[in-house]
Amino acid sequence: MSPEKVNHLPESDTKLTLGLPGAGGECHRTKAGTKRGFLETVDLNLMSSSNDNKHCEENDAMASSKTPATKAQVVGWPPVRAYRKSAMKGSCKFVKVAVDGAPYLRKVDLEIYHSYQELLSALEDMFSFLTIRNHVNERKIIDNVNGVEYVPTYEDKDGDWMLVGDVPWKMFVESCKRVRLMKSSEAIGLGN
Amino acid sequence: MNYFPDEVIEHVFDFVTSQKDRNAVSLVCKSWYKIERLSRQSVFIGNCYAISPERVIGRFPGLKSLTLKGKPHFADFNLLPYDWGGWVYPWVEALAKSRVGLEELRLKRMVVSDDCLELLSRSFVNFKSLVLVSCEGFTTDGLAAIAANCRYLRELDLQEIEVDDNRGQWISCFPDSCTSLVSLNFSCLKGEINLTALERLVARSPNLKSLRLNRAVPLDTLQKLLMRAPQLVDLGIGSFVYDPSSEAYIKLKATLVKCKSIRSLSGFLEVVPCCLSAIHPVCQNLTSLNLSYAPGIHGNELIKLIRFCRKLERLWILDSIGDRGLGVVAFTCKELQELRVFPSGVDNAAVTEEGLVAISAGCPKLHSLLYFCQQMTNAALITVAKNNSNFTRFRLCILDREKPDPVTMQPLDEGFGAIVQSCKRLRRLSLSGLLTDQVFLYIGMYAEQLEMLSIAFAGNSDKGMLYVLNGCKKLRKLEIRDSPFGNTALLTDVGKYETMRSLWMSSCEVTLGGCQTLAKKMPRLNVEIINEDDQMEFSLDDRQKVGKMYLYRTLVGPRKDAPDFVWTL
């Protein structure tokens, strides 16, 4: 017995809600603080699967306007608790780390560290040819093999290159876009 | 009918603990009803609007422990507007006015205000246990009141709660005289916490068995806490970030080895994966592991960890574990009973039918499953059904809505059909993928013990829903969204709904007229229509389709706290 397809209203006949500009399929009346829909990648990723067989979905009264070609996001799908969604989306700040002279870059998630010390230790792990020597008031990053000294710098939101360590850690995490371990010899003008 | 004095019968009833059994006992005769109700200490109310607090108190004056559930399940997925209801204040108020010596309050999906927590903390001298799951509406001020006023507090357990306001000082409100804590779970709080106060609290709580920390508790504090409480059975780690060469790491490793009682581990809300080796000694005794909030643990580090967990009975994990990782679970965790695989949202991370088949083959004791996956095939489900007929809970969520079997392009009717046919003790089922009325025919035919069914984007006609309503005699909760079921299905057997707790239907084909007919015929049901859409007026057009309908049986008529957008027919 072949399944019968129910005729659903074509999308142009269904009502559209007054959505907030830019709002996805999420319910607009959810209380402040609840994050917007689940990571977009989840739905977008799966749109390549067969859409042909499917009948048009009945519009949820809460859904904002949908583009017919793609399967739009829908409120409450996938069925993951709001708490879990916001916890997962929460902390993740990956920035690229470049070391002058190293052939490839690495990426670190700044959110998982609490201090400059922790970050530099992690960099030491990642770029194993580096050692971080702690002096009284400063830290030096030194290449084990050839003794070359590096200065940790970062590019901030404004596009300026700054010396790592000047601002409080959280501020740094907030404003850092990428990190570069610059050879000391080239770090003219940044001062020690 | 009594051959024994009442006291003897009461003593016998002490051994009857499950609510189901006690309900049955109370129906035997008037005398047993009376003895039972006067001696019942623990009451479970599955729907706070099915009954009033006054009537509960009236029937069970000896009440010590109350469990309440408020919003329907689909509220978890933002399908219910914020202020639909589920306020617990009236309950606490009624209890406070009465002479009930409340000791324990467990709430799920309810709205709890700070005032309510304050009232609770002041009204019951022997109050011992507060468990809040998926609740909202309070701040840490409310927690401060609980901490300060409940002198014999044993348990404060907050699960999956978004508390916006966080000032961390509530921990300092536990008086020095409070030494009775057995369980403290604040892992979901987002803000800072007074670490010194926390350390002192743990130090003076010799009975502490369960401690779940939030993200703001750093590693060195964790180490200090574990030194104070080596007897912990359940540990939730907040932050697990440190420099492996530091003294803190060495200390922690040593301390963890001493914590020989830990059987349950969770958290890792912040983690640097290379530092997990400190955890390995704990793994061998673990029966429960929840890494579903730890996206930082994945790949080889995760698999390494799992390989140590031979005694695991419960595992909550993210789909970043992949089919390969699930293969390792299947190989290692022979005692596994419950598995939940949540979506991590990462593009390439996902599990498929392969992982599930491996698990079903490798874990003979598995009976509870929640599985978010990229795809599923009928063949796989049939294999799973063959491998394992023990499932009591089977929840499958294929992330792509209405996705068919990618190999055959067929609906997944046969696969789910095999599951319900094989698993004769199945009580809870969630469906997904492309499904026709056929799957509901199978469910109606075979799922004799089914109590809860969740349907989304499935079916073709009213027949589907009717198969379920006619066939599943033990059905208590039915929730349906975006499926083509209409008035015929809704109205064919109206008496059925009085045998159930509730029915949710959203974005289906039922009309206002259909709902009104139902409400008229069944006065002991509350049929609520939820209209948040400004454009939809309460026009008396019977043919208008209803956006969201929630109906439930009740002994107390329409609720008086319904907001404007909820219309009880």
PDB file of C-alpha atoms in Angstrom, chain B residues 92-360:
ATOM      1  CA  VAL B  92       3.930  26.349  48.467  1.00  0.00           C
ATOM      2  CA  GLU B  93       1.473  28.855  49.840  1.00  0.00           C
ATOM      3  CA  ALA B  94      -1.177  26.215  50.436  1.00  0.00           C
ATOM      4  CA  LEU B  95       1.326  23.888  52.027  1.00  0.00           C
ATOM      5  CA  ALA B  96       2.636  26.652  54.256  1.00  0.00           C
ATOM      6  CA  LYS B  97      -0.881  27.438  55.480  1.00  0.00           C
ATOM      7  CA  SER B  98      -1.542  23.822  56.281  1.00  0.00           C
ATOM      8  CA  ARG B  99       0.110  21.691  58.885  1.00  0.00           C
ATOM      9  CA  VAL B 100       2.025  19.611  56.410  1.00  0.00           C
ATOM     10  CA  GLY B 101       5.599  19.021  57.531  1.00  0.00           C
ATOM     11  CA  LEU B 102       7.104  19.258  54.086  1.00  0.00           C
ATOM     12  CA  GLU B 103      10.601  17.894  53.824  1.00  0.00           C
ATOM     13  CA  GLU B 104      11.165  17.454  50.145  1.00  0.00           C
ATOM     14  CA  LEU B 105      10.053  19.322  47.037  1.00  0.00           C
ATOM     15  CA  ARG B 106      10.911  18.150  43.537  1.00  0.00           C
ATOM     16  CA  LEU B 107       9.836  20.265  40.599  1.00  0.00           C
ATOM     17  CA  LYS B 108      10.105  19.825  36.874  1.00  0.00           C
ATOM     18  CA  ARG B 109       9.267  22.463  34.276  1.00  0.00           C
ATOM     19  CA  MET B 110       7.776  24.837  36.754  1.00  0.00           C
ATOM     20  CA  VAL B 111       8.134  28.536  37.379  1.00  0.00           C
ATOM     21  CA  VAL B 112       9.667  29.241  40.765  1.00  0.00           C
ATOM     22  CA  SER B 113      10.026  32.794  42.015  1.00  0.00           C
ATOM     23  CA  ASP B 114      12.417  34.119  44.620  1.00  0.00           C
ATOM     24  CA  ASP B 115       9.413  34.881  46.824  1.00  0.00           C
ATOM     25  CA  CYS B 116       8.378  31.294  46.537  1.00  0.00           C
ATOM     26  CA  LEU B 117      11.798  30.053  47.596  1.00  0.00           C
ATOM     27  CA  GLU B 118      11.797  32.488  50.465  1.00  0.00           C
ATOM     28  CA  LEU B 119       8.383  31.284  51.628  1.00  0.00           C
ATOM     29  CA  LEU B 120       9.467  27.700  51.259  1.00  0.00           C
ATOM     30  CA  SER B 121      12.588  28.260  53.297  1.00  0.00           C
ATOM     31  CA  ARG B 122      10.686  29.847  56.153  1.00  0.00           C
ATOM     32  CA  SER B 123       7.669  27.618  56.350  1.00  0.00           C
ATOM     33  CA  PHE B 124       8.961  24.131  56.980  1.00  0.00           C
ATOM     34  CA  VAL B 125      11.278  23.499  59.879  1.00  0.00           C
ATOM     35  CA  ASN B 126      12.380  20.101  58.685  1.00  0.00           C
ATOM     36  CA  PHE B 127      12.793  20.963  55.044  1.00  0.00           C
ATOM     37  CA  LYS B 128      15.575  18.811  53.676  1.00  0.00           C
ATOM     38  CA  SER B 129      15.567  18.519  49.955  1.00  0.00           C
ATOM     39  CA  LEU B 130      14.999  20.800  46.980  1.00  0.00           C
ATOM     40  CA  VAL B 131      15.387  19.431  43.472  1.00  0.00           C
ATOM     41  CA  LEU B 132      14.644  21.693  40.510  1.00  0.00           C
ATOM     42  CA  VAL B 133      14.814  20.371  36.966  1.00  0.00           C
ATOM     43  CA  SER B 134      14.288  22.642  33.969  1.00  0.00           C
ATOM     44  CA  CYS B 135      12.697  25.287  36.115  1.00  0.00           C
ATOM     45  CA  GLU B 136      12.956  29.049  35.800  1.00  0.00           C
ATOM     46  CA  GLY B 137      11.951  32.311  37.383  1.00  0.00           C
ATOM     47  CA  PHE B 138      14.318  32.701  40.277  1.00  0.00           C
ATOM     48  CA  THR B 139      17.691  34.231  40.980  1.00  0.00           C
ATOM     49  CA  THR B 140      20.469  33.411  43.384  1.00  0.00           C
ATOM     50  CA  ASP B 141      18.607  35.515  45.948  1.00  0.00           C
ATOM     51  CA  GLY B 142      16.118  32.706  46.207  1.00  0.00           C
ATOM     52  CA  LEU B 143      18.935  30.232  46.673  1.00  0.00           C
ATOM     53  CA  ALA B 144      20.374  32.434  49.390  1.00  0.00           C
ATOM     54  CA  ALA B 145      17.098  32.184  51.283  1.00  0.00           C
ATOM     55  CA  ILE B 146      17.132  28.411  51.059  1.00  0.00           C
ATOM     56  CA  ALA B 147      20.743  28.287  52.195  1.00  0.00           C
ATOM     57  CA  ALA B 148      20.177  30.647  55.075  1.00  0.00           C
ATOM     58  CA  ASN B 149      16.920  29.332  56.472  1.00  0.00           C
ATOM     59  CA  CYS B 150      16.780  25.591  55.938  1.00  0.00           C
ATOM     60  CA  ARG B 151      18.716  24.411  58.916  1.00  0.00           C
ATOM     61  CA  TYR B 152      18.671  20.755  58.098  1.00  0.00           C
ATOM     62  CA  LEU B 153      19.133  21.027  54.382  1.00  0.00           C
ATOM     63  CA  ARG B 154      20.466  17.836  52.854  1.00  0.00           C
ATOM     64  CA  GLU B 155      19.963  18.302  49.198  1.00  0.00           C
ATOM     65  CA  LEU B 156      20.056  21.258  46.836  1.00  0.00           C
ATOM     66  CA  ASP B 157      20.021  20.057  43.268  1.00  0.00           C
ATOM     67  CA  LEU B 158      19.662  22.373  40.284  1.00  0.00           C
ATOM     68  CA  GLN B 159      19.521  20.740  36.873  1.00  0.00           C
ATOM     69  CA  GLU B 160      19.430  22.402  33.505  1.00  0.00           C
ATOM     70  CA  ILE B 161      18.300  25.778  34.768  1.00  0.00           C
ATOM     71  CA  GLU B 162      19.097  29.126  33.289  1.00  0.00           C
ATOM     72  CA  VAL B 163      19.509  31.437  36.219  1.00  0.00           C
ATOM     73  CA  ASP B 164      20.233  34.844  34.782  1.00  0.00           C
ATOM     74  CA  ASP B 165      21.195  36.705  37.833  1.00  0.00           C
ATOM     75  CA  ASN B 166      24.265  35.337  39.490  1.00  0.00           C
ATOM     76  CA  ARG B 167      26.060  36.839  42.322  1.00  0.00           C
ATOM     77  CA  GLY B 168      27.744  33.873  43.895  1.00  0.00           C
ATOM     78  CA  GLN B 169      27.269  35.032  47.456  1.00  0.00           C
ATOM     79  CA  TRP B 170      24.434  32.669  48.134  1.00  0.00           C
ATOM     80  CA  ILE B 171      26.996  30.031  49.040  1.00  0.00           C
ATOM     81  CA  SER B 172      28.084  32.194  51.946  1.00  0.00           C
ATOM     82  CA  CYS B 173      24.541  32.140  53.288  1.00  0.00           C
ATOM     83  CA  PHE B 174      24.783  28.611  54.584  1.00  0.00           C
ATOM     84  CA  PRO B 175      25.250  29.144  58.320  1.00  0.00           C
ATOM     85  CA  ASP B 176      28.179  27.567  60.103  1.00  0.00           C
ATOM     86  CA  SER B 177      25.695  25.334  61.844  1.00  0.00           C
ATOM     87  CA  CYS B 178      24.676  23.745  58.577  1.00  0.00           C
ATOM     88  CA  THR B 179      26.562  20.496  58.437  1.00  0.00           C
ATOM     89  CA  SER B 180      23.957  18.221  56.979  1.00  0.00           C
ATOM     90  CA  LEU B 181      24.541  18.542  53.241  1.00  0.00           C
ATOM     91  CA  VAL B 182      24.531  15.314  51.331  1.00  0.00           C
ATOM     92  CA  SER B 183      24.041  16.623  47.820  1.00  0.00           C
ATOM     93  CA  LEU B 184      24.900  19.974  46.250  1.00  0.00           C
ATOM     94  CA  ASN B 185      24.534  20.578  42.538  1.00  0.00           C
ATOM     95  CA  PHE B 186      24.962  24.057  41.118  1.00  0.00           C
ATOM     96  CA  SER B 187      26.662  23.116  37.867  1.00  0.00           C
ATOM     97  CA  CYS B 188      24.207  25.045  35.739  1.00  0.00           C
ATOM     98  CA  LEU B 189      24.826  28.403  37.377  1.00  0.00           C
ATOM     99  CA  LYS B 190      26.773  30.686  35.131  1.00  0.00           C
ATOM    100  CA  GLY B 191      28.268  33.224  37.468  1.00  0.00           C
ATOM    101  CA  GLU B 192      31.123  33.416  39.895  1.00  0.00           C
ATOM    102  CA  ILE B 193      31.020  31.647  43.215  1.00  0.00           C
ATOM    103  CA  ASN B 194      32.631  32.519  46.518  1.00  0.00           C
ATOM    104  CA  LEU B 195      35.322  29.882  46.551  1.00  0.00           C
ATOM    105  CA  THR B 196      36.344  30.294  50.166  1.00  0.00           C
ATOM    106  CA  ALA B 197      32.777  29.913  51.335  1.00  0.00           C
ATOM    107  CA  LEU B 198      32.437  26.836  49.165  1.00  0.00           C
ATOM    108  CA  GLU B 199      35.556  25.274  50.614  1.00  0.00           C
ATOM    109  CA  ARG B 200      34.356  25.916  54.150  1.00  0.00           C
ATOM    110  CA  LEU B 201      30.954  24.517  53.369  1.00  0.00           C
ATOM    111  CA  VAL B 202      32.384  21.298  52.000  1.00  0.00           C
ATOM    112  CA  ALA B 203      34.775  21.046  54.916  1.00  0.00           C
ATOM    113  CA  ARG B 204      31.899  21.056  57.391  1.00  0.00           C
ATOM    114  CA  SER B 205      29.725  18.604  55.457  1.00  0.00           C
ATOM    115  CA  PRO B 206      30.962  15.153  56.401  1.00  0.00           C
ATOM    116  CA  ASN B 207      27.967  13.483  54.765  1.00  0.00           C
ATOM    117  CA  LEU B 208      28.493  15.058  51.398  1.00  0.00           C
ATOM    118  CA  LYS B 209      28.151  12.408  48.738  1.00  0.00           C
ATOM    119  CA  SER B 210      27.304  14.371  45.632  1.00  0.00           C
ATOM    120  CA  LEU B 211      28.965  17.592  44.528  1.00  0.00           C
ATOM    121  CA  ARG B 212      28.517  19.192  41.125  1.00  0.00           C
ATOM    122  CA  LEU B 213      30.404  22.380  40.516  1.00  0.00           C
ATOM    123  CA  ASN B 214      29.937  25.074  37.957  1.00  0.00           C
ATOM    124  CA  ARG B 215      32.328  26.515  35.461  1.00  0.00           C
ATOM    125  CA  ALA B 216      33.583  29.132  37.893  1.00  0.00           C
ATOM    126  CA  VAL B 217      35.272  26.629  40.184  1.00  0.00           C
ATOM    127  CA  PRO B 218      38.883  26.348  39.067  1.00  0.00           C
ATOM    128  CA  LEU B 219      41.093  23.373  39.302  1.00  0.00           C
ATOM    129  CA  ASP B 220      42.995  24.245  42.436  1.00  0.00           C
ATOM    130  CA  THR B 221      39.750  24.726  44.320  1.00  0.00           C
ATOM    131  CA  LEU B 222      38.585  21.369  42.996  1.00  0.00           C
ATOM    132  CA  GLN B 223      41.668  19.793  44.451  1.00  0.00           C
ATOM    133  CA  LYS B 224      41.049  21.386  47.829  1.00  0.00           C
ATOM    134  CA  LEU B 225      37.428  20.295  47.816  1.00  0.00           C
ATOM    135  CA  LEU B 226      38.366  16.726  46.984  1.00  0.00           C
ATOM    136  CA  MET B 227      40.852  16.730  49.847  1.00  0.00           C
ATOM    137  CA  ARG B 228      37.999  17.661  52.178  1.00  0.00           C
ATOM    138  CA  ALA B 229      35.551  15.215  50.693  1.00  0.00           C
ATOM    139  CA  PRO B 230      37.299  12.042  49.614  1.00  0.00           C
ATOM    140  CA  GLN B 231      34.072  10.178  50.342  1.00  0.00           C
ATOM    141  CA  LEU B 232      32.305  11.692  47.338  1.00  0.00           C
ATOM    142  CA  VAL B 233      30.317   9.290  45.226  1.00  0.00           C
ATOM    143  CA  ASP B 234      29.183  11.718  42.556  1.00  0.00           C
ATOM    144  CA  LEU B 235      31.393  14.490  41.202  1.00  0.00           C
ATOM    145  CA  GLY B 236      30.641  17.195  38.683  1.00  0.00           C
ATOM    146  CA  ILE B 237      33.752  19.014  37.576  1.00  0.00           C
ATOM    147  CA  GLY B 238      33.490  22.643  36.588  1.00  0.00           C
ATOM    148  CA  SER B 239      36.727  23.830  35.136  1.00  0.00           C
ATOM    149  CA  PHE B 240      39.434  21.323  34.304  1.00  0.00           C
ATOM    150  CA  VAL B 241      42.083  23.533  32.857  1.00  0.00           C
ATOM    151  CA  TYR B 242      45.631  23.528  34.043  1.00  0.00           C
ATOM    152  CA  ASP B 243      49.243  23.312  33.131  1.00  0.00           C
ATOM    153  CA  PRO B 244      50.303  19.666  33.256  1.00  0.00           C
ATOM    154  CA  SER B 245      53.697  20.539  34.649  1.00  0.00           C
ATOM    155  CA  SER B 246      52.367  22.604  37.499  1.00  0.00           C
ATOM    156  CA  GLU B 247      52.208  21.651  41.137  1.00  0.00           C
ATOM    157  CA  ALA B 248      48.437  21.909  40.997  1.00  0.00           C
ATOM    158  CA  TYR B 249      48.304  19.070  38.511  1.00  0.00           C
ATOM    159  CA  ILE B 250      50.517  16.809  40.559  1.00  0.00           C
ATOM    160  CA  LYS B 251      48.491  17.520  43.663  1.00  0.00           C
ATOM    161  CA  LEU B 252      45.242  16.858  41.866  1.00  0.00           C
ATOM    162  CA  LYS B 253      46.425  13.578  40.473  1.00  0.00           C
ATOM    163  CA  ALA B 254      47.375  12.420  43.927  1.00  0.00           C
ATOM    164  CA  THR B 255      44.101  13.593  45.406  1.00  0.00           C
ATOM    165  CA  LEU B 256      41.987  11.924  42.762  1.00  0.00           C
ATOM    166  CA  VAL B 257      43.628   8.601  43.418  1.00  0.00           C
ATOM    167  CA  LYS B 258      42.413   8.864  47.022  1.00  0.00           C
ATOM    168  CA  CYS B 259      38.796   9.371  45.953  1.00  0.00           C
ATOM    169  CA  LYS B 260      37.997   5.732  45.702  1.00  0.00           C
ATOM    170  CA  SER B 261      34.246   6.141  46.083  1.00  0.00           C
ATOM    171  CA  ILE B 262      33.515   8.151  42.976  1.00  0.00           C
ATOM    172  CA  ARG B 263      31.053   6.243  40.840  1.00  0.00           C
ATOM    173  CA  SER B 264      29.558   9.065  38.865  1.00  0.00           C
ATOM    174  CA  LEU B 265      31.365  11.794  36.948  1.00  0.00           C
ATOM    175  CA  SER B 266      30.075  14.736  34.943  1.00  0.00           C
ATOM    176  CA  GLY B 267      30.768  18.309  33.911  1.00  0.00           C
ATOM    177  CA  PHE B 268      34.135  19.223  32.379  1.00  0.00           C
ATOM    178  CA  LEU B 269      32.469  22.421  31.322  1.00  0.00           C
ATOM    179  CA  GLU B 270      35.892  23.771  30.497  1.00  0.00           C
ATOM    180  CA  VAL B 271      38.634  21.359  29.718  1.00  0.00           C
ATOM    181  CA  VAL B 272      42.027  21.067  28.182  1.00  0.00           C
ATOM    182  CA  PRO B 273      41.967  17.565  26.749  1.00  0.00           C
ATOM    183  CA  CYS B 274      45.633  16.736  27.226  1.00  0.00           C
ATOM    184  CA  CYS B 275      45.119  16.788  30.971  1.00  0.00           C
ATOM    185  CA  LEU B 276      42.648  13.979  31.232  1.00  0.00           C
ATOM    186  CA  SER B 277      45.119  11.353  32.327  1.00  0.00           C
ATOM    187  CA  ALA B 278      44.517  12.448  35.905  1.00  0.00           C
ATOM    188  CA  ILE B 279      40.982  11.147  35.533  1.00  0.00           C
ATOM    189  CA  HIS B 280      41.905   7.693  34.313  1.00  0.00           C
ATOM    190  CA  PRO B 281      42.252   6.113  37.771  1.00  0.00           C
ATOM    191  CA  VAL B 282      38.718   7.194  38.586  1.00  0.00           C
ATOM    192  CA  CYS B 283      37.314   5.728  35.379  1.00  0.00           C
ATOM    193  CA  GLN B 284      37.652   2.110  36.300  1.00  0.00           C
ATOM    194  CA  ASN B 285      34.988   2.345  38.976  1.00  0.00           C
ATOM    195  CA  LEU B 286      32.607   4.650  37.206  1.00  0.00           C
ATOM    196  CA  THR B 287      29.057   3.523  36.656  1.00  0.00           C
ATOM    197  CA  SER B 288      27.837   6.853  35.335  1.00  0.00           C
ATOM    198  CA  LEU B 289      29.601   9.289  33.015  1.00  0.00           C
ATOM    199  CA  ASN B 290      28.126  12.462  31.573  1.00  0.00           C
ATOM    200  CA  LEU B 291      30.325  14.242  29.052  1.00  0.00           C
ATOM    201  CA  SER B 292      27.465  15.792  27.151  1.00  0.00           C
ATOM    202  CA  TYR B 293      28.445  19.282  28.232  1.00  0.00           C
ATOM    203  CA  ALA B 294      32.104  18.804  27.417  1.00  0.00           C
ATOM    204  CA  PRO B 295      32.670  19.560  23.764  1.00  0.00           C
ATOM    205  CA  GLY B 296      36.329  19.981  24.632  1.00  0.00           C
ATOM    206  CA  ILE B 297      36.698  16.239  25.092  1.00  0.00           C
ATOM    207  CA  HIS B 298      36.654  14.443  21.799  1.00  0.00           C
ATOM    208  CA  GLY B 299      38.642  12.326  19.421  1.00  0.00           C
ATOM    209  CA  ASN B 300      41.402  10.165  20.759  1.00  0.00           C
ATOM    210  CA  GLU B 301      41.391  11.673  24.229  1.00  0.00           C
ATOM    211  CA  LEU B 302      37.749  10.728  24.588  1.00  0.00           C
ATOM    212  CA  ILE B 303      38.298   7.219  23.325  1.00  0.00           C
ATOM    213  CA  LYS B 304      41.261   6.756  25.648  1.00  0.00           C
ATOM    214  CA  LEU B 305      39.050   7.746  28.545  1.00  0.00           C
ATOM    215  CA  ILE B 306      36.246   5.408  27.545  1.00  0.00           C
ATOM    216  CA  ARG B 307      38.600   2.451  27.353  1.00  0.00           C
ATOM    217  CA  PHE B 308      39.097   2.689  31.099  1.00  0.00           C
ATOM    218  CA  CYS B 309      35.383   2.686  31.868  1.00  0.00           C
ATOM    219  CA  ARG B 310      34.560  -0.962  31.940  1.00  0.00           C
ATOM    220  CA  LYS B 311      31.844  -0.748  34.540  1.00  0.00           C
ATOM    221  CA  LEU B 312      29.842   1.995  32.945  1.00  0.00           C
ATOM    222  CA  GLU B 313      26.083   1.636  33.203  1.00  0.00           C
ATOM    223  CA  ARG B 314      25.076   5.082  32.103  1.00  0.00           C
ATOM    224  CA  LEU B 315      26.772   7.185  29.422  1.00  0.00           C
ATOM    225  CA  TRP B 316      25.748  10.619  28.169  1.00  0.00           C
ATOM    226  CA  ILE B 317      27.939  11.789  25.336  1.00  0.00           C
ATOM    227  CA  LEU B 318      28.093  14.131  22.344  1.00  0.00           C
ATOM    228  CA  ASP B 319      27.887  12.892  18.784  1.00  0.00           C
ATOM    229  CA  SER B 320      31.471  13.989  18.295  1.00  0.00           C
ATOM    230  CA  ILE B 321      32.274  10.531  19.602  1.00  0.00           C
ATOM    231  CA  GLY B 322      31.428   9.275  16.129  1.00  0.00           C
ATOM    232  CA  ASP B 323      30.605   5.763  15.022  1.00  0.00           C
ATOM    233  CA  ARG B 324      34.167   4.747  15.727  1.00  0.00           C
ATOM    234  CA  GLY B 325      33.939   5.934  19.307  1.00  0.00           C
ATOM    235  CA  LEU B 326      30.653   4.134  19.745  1.00  0.00           C
ATOM    236  CA  GLY B 327      32.414   1.020  18.551  1.00  0.00           C
ATOM    237  CA  VAL B 328      34.833   1.453  21.419  1.00  0.00           C
ATOM    238  CA  VAL B 329      31.938   1.895  23.819  1.00  0.00           C
ATOM    239  CA  ALA B 330      30.373  -1.284  22.500  1.00  0.00           C
ATOM    240  CA  PHE B 331      33.620  -3.121  23.027  1.00  0.00           C
ATOM    241  CA  THR B 332      34.369  -1.745  26.468  1.00  0.00           C
ATOM    242  CA  CYS B 333      31.130  -1.057  28.290  1.00  0.00           C
ATOM    243  CA  LYS B 334      29.429  -4.390  28.641  1.00  0.00           C
ATOM    244  CA  GLU B 335      27.352  -3.233  31.588  1.00  0.00           C
ATOM    245  CA  LEU B 336      25.846  -0.319  29.721  1.00  0.00           C
ATOM    246  CA  GLN B 337      22.147   0.224  30.436  1.00  0.00           C
ATOM    247  CA  GLU B 338      21.502   3.765  29.320  1.00  0.00           C
ATOM    248  CA  LEU B 339      23.042   5.677  26.421  1.00  0.00           C
ATOM    249  CA  ARG B 340      22.327   9.233  25.334  1.00  0.00           C
ATOM    250  CA  VAL B 341      24.067  10.733  22.331  1.00  0.00           C
ATOM    251  CA  PHE B 342      23.423  14.459  21.952  1.00  0.00           C
ATOM    252  CA  PRO B 343      24.133  16.647  18.915  1.00  0.00           C
ATOM    253  CA  SER B 344      27.254  18.748  19.273  1.00  0.00           C
ATOM    254  CA  GLY B 345      26.333  20.973  16.367  1.00  0.00           C
ATOM    255  CA  VAL B 346      29.710  20.449  14.768  1.00  0.00           C
ATOM    256  CA  ASP B 347      29.436  19.817  11.037  1.00  0.00           C
ATOM    257  CA  ASN B 348      31.377  16.630  10.605  1.00  0.00           C
ATOM    258  CA  ALA B 349      30.693  15.186  13.958  1.00  0.00           C
ATOM    259  CA  ALA B 350      27.796  12.878  13.855  1.00  0.00           C
ATOM    260  CA  VAL B 351      26.805   9.330  14.379  1.00  0.00           C
ATOM    261  CA  THR B 352      24.888   7.135  12.024  1.00  0.00           C
ATOM    262  CA  GLU B 353      23.161   3.803  12.047  1.00  0.00           C
ATOM    263  CA  GLU B 354      26.549   2.106  12.258  1.00  0.00           C
ATOM    264  CA  GLY B 355      27.196   3.331  15.766  1.00  0.00           C
ATOM    265  CA  LEU B 356      23.794   2.229  16.956  1.00  0.00           C
ATOM    266  CA  VAL B 357      24.133  -1.234  15.498  1.00  0.00           C
ATOM    267  CA  ALA B 358      27.524  -1.634  17.143  1.00  0.00           C
ATOM    268  CA  ILE B 359      26.103  -0.621  20.501  1.00  0.00           C
ATOM    269  CA  SER B 360      23.137  -2.936  20.227  1.00  0.00           C
TER     270      SER B 360
END
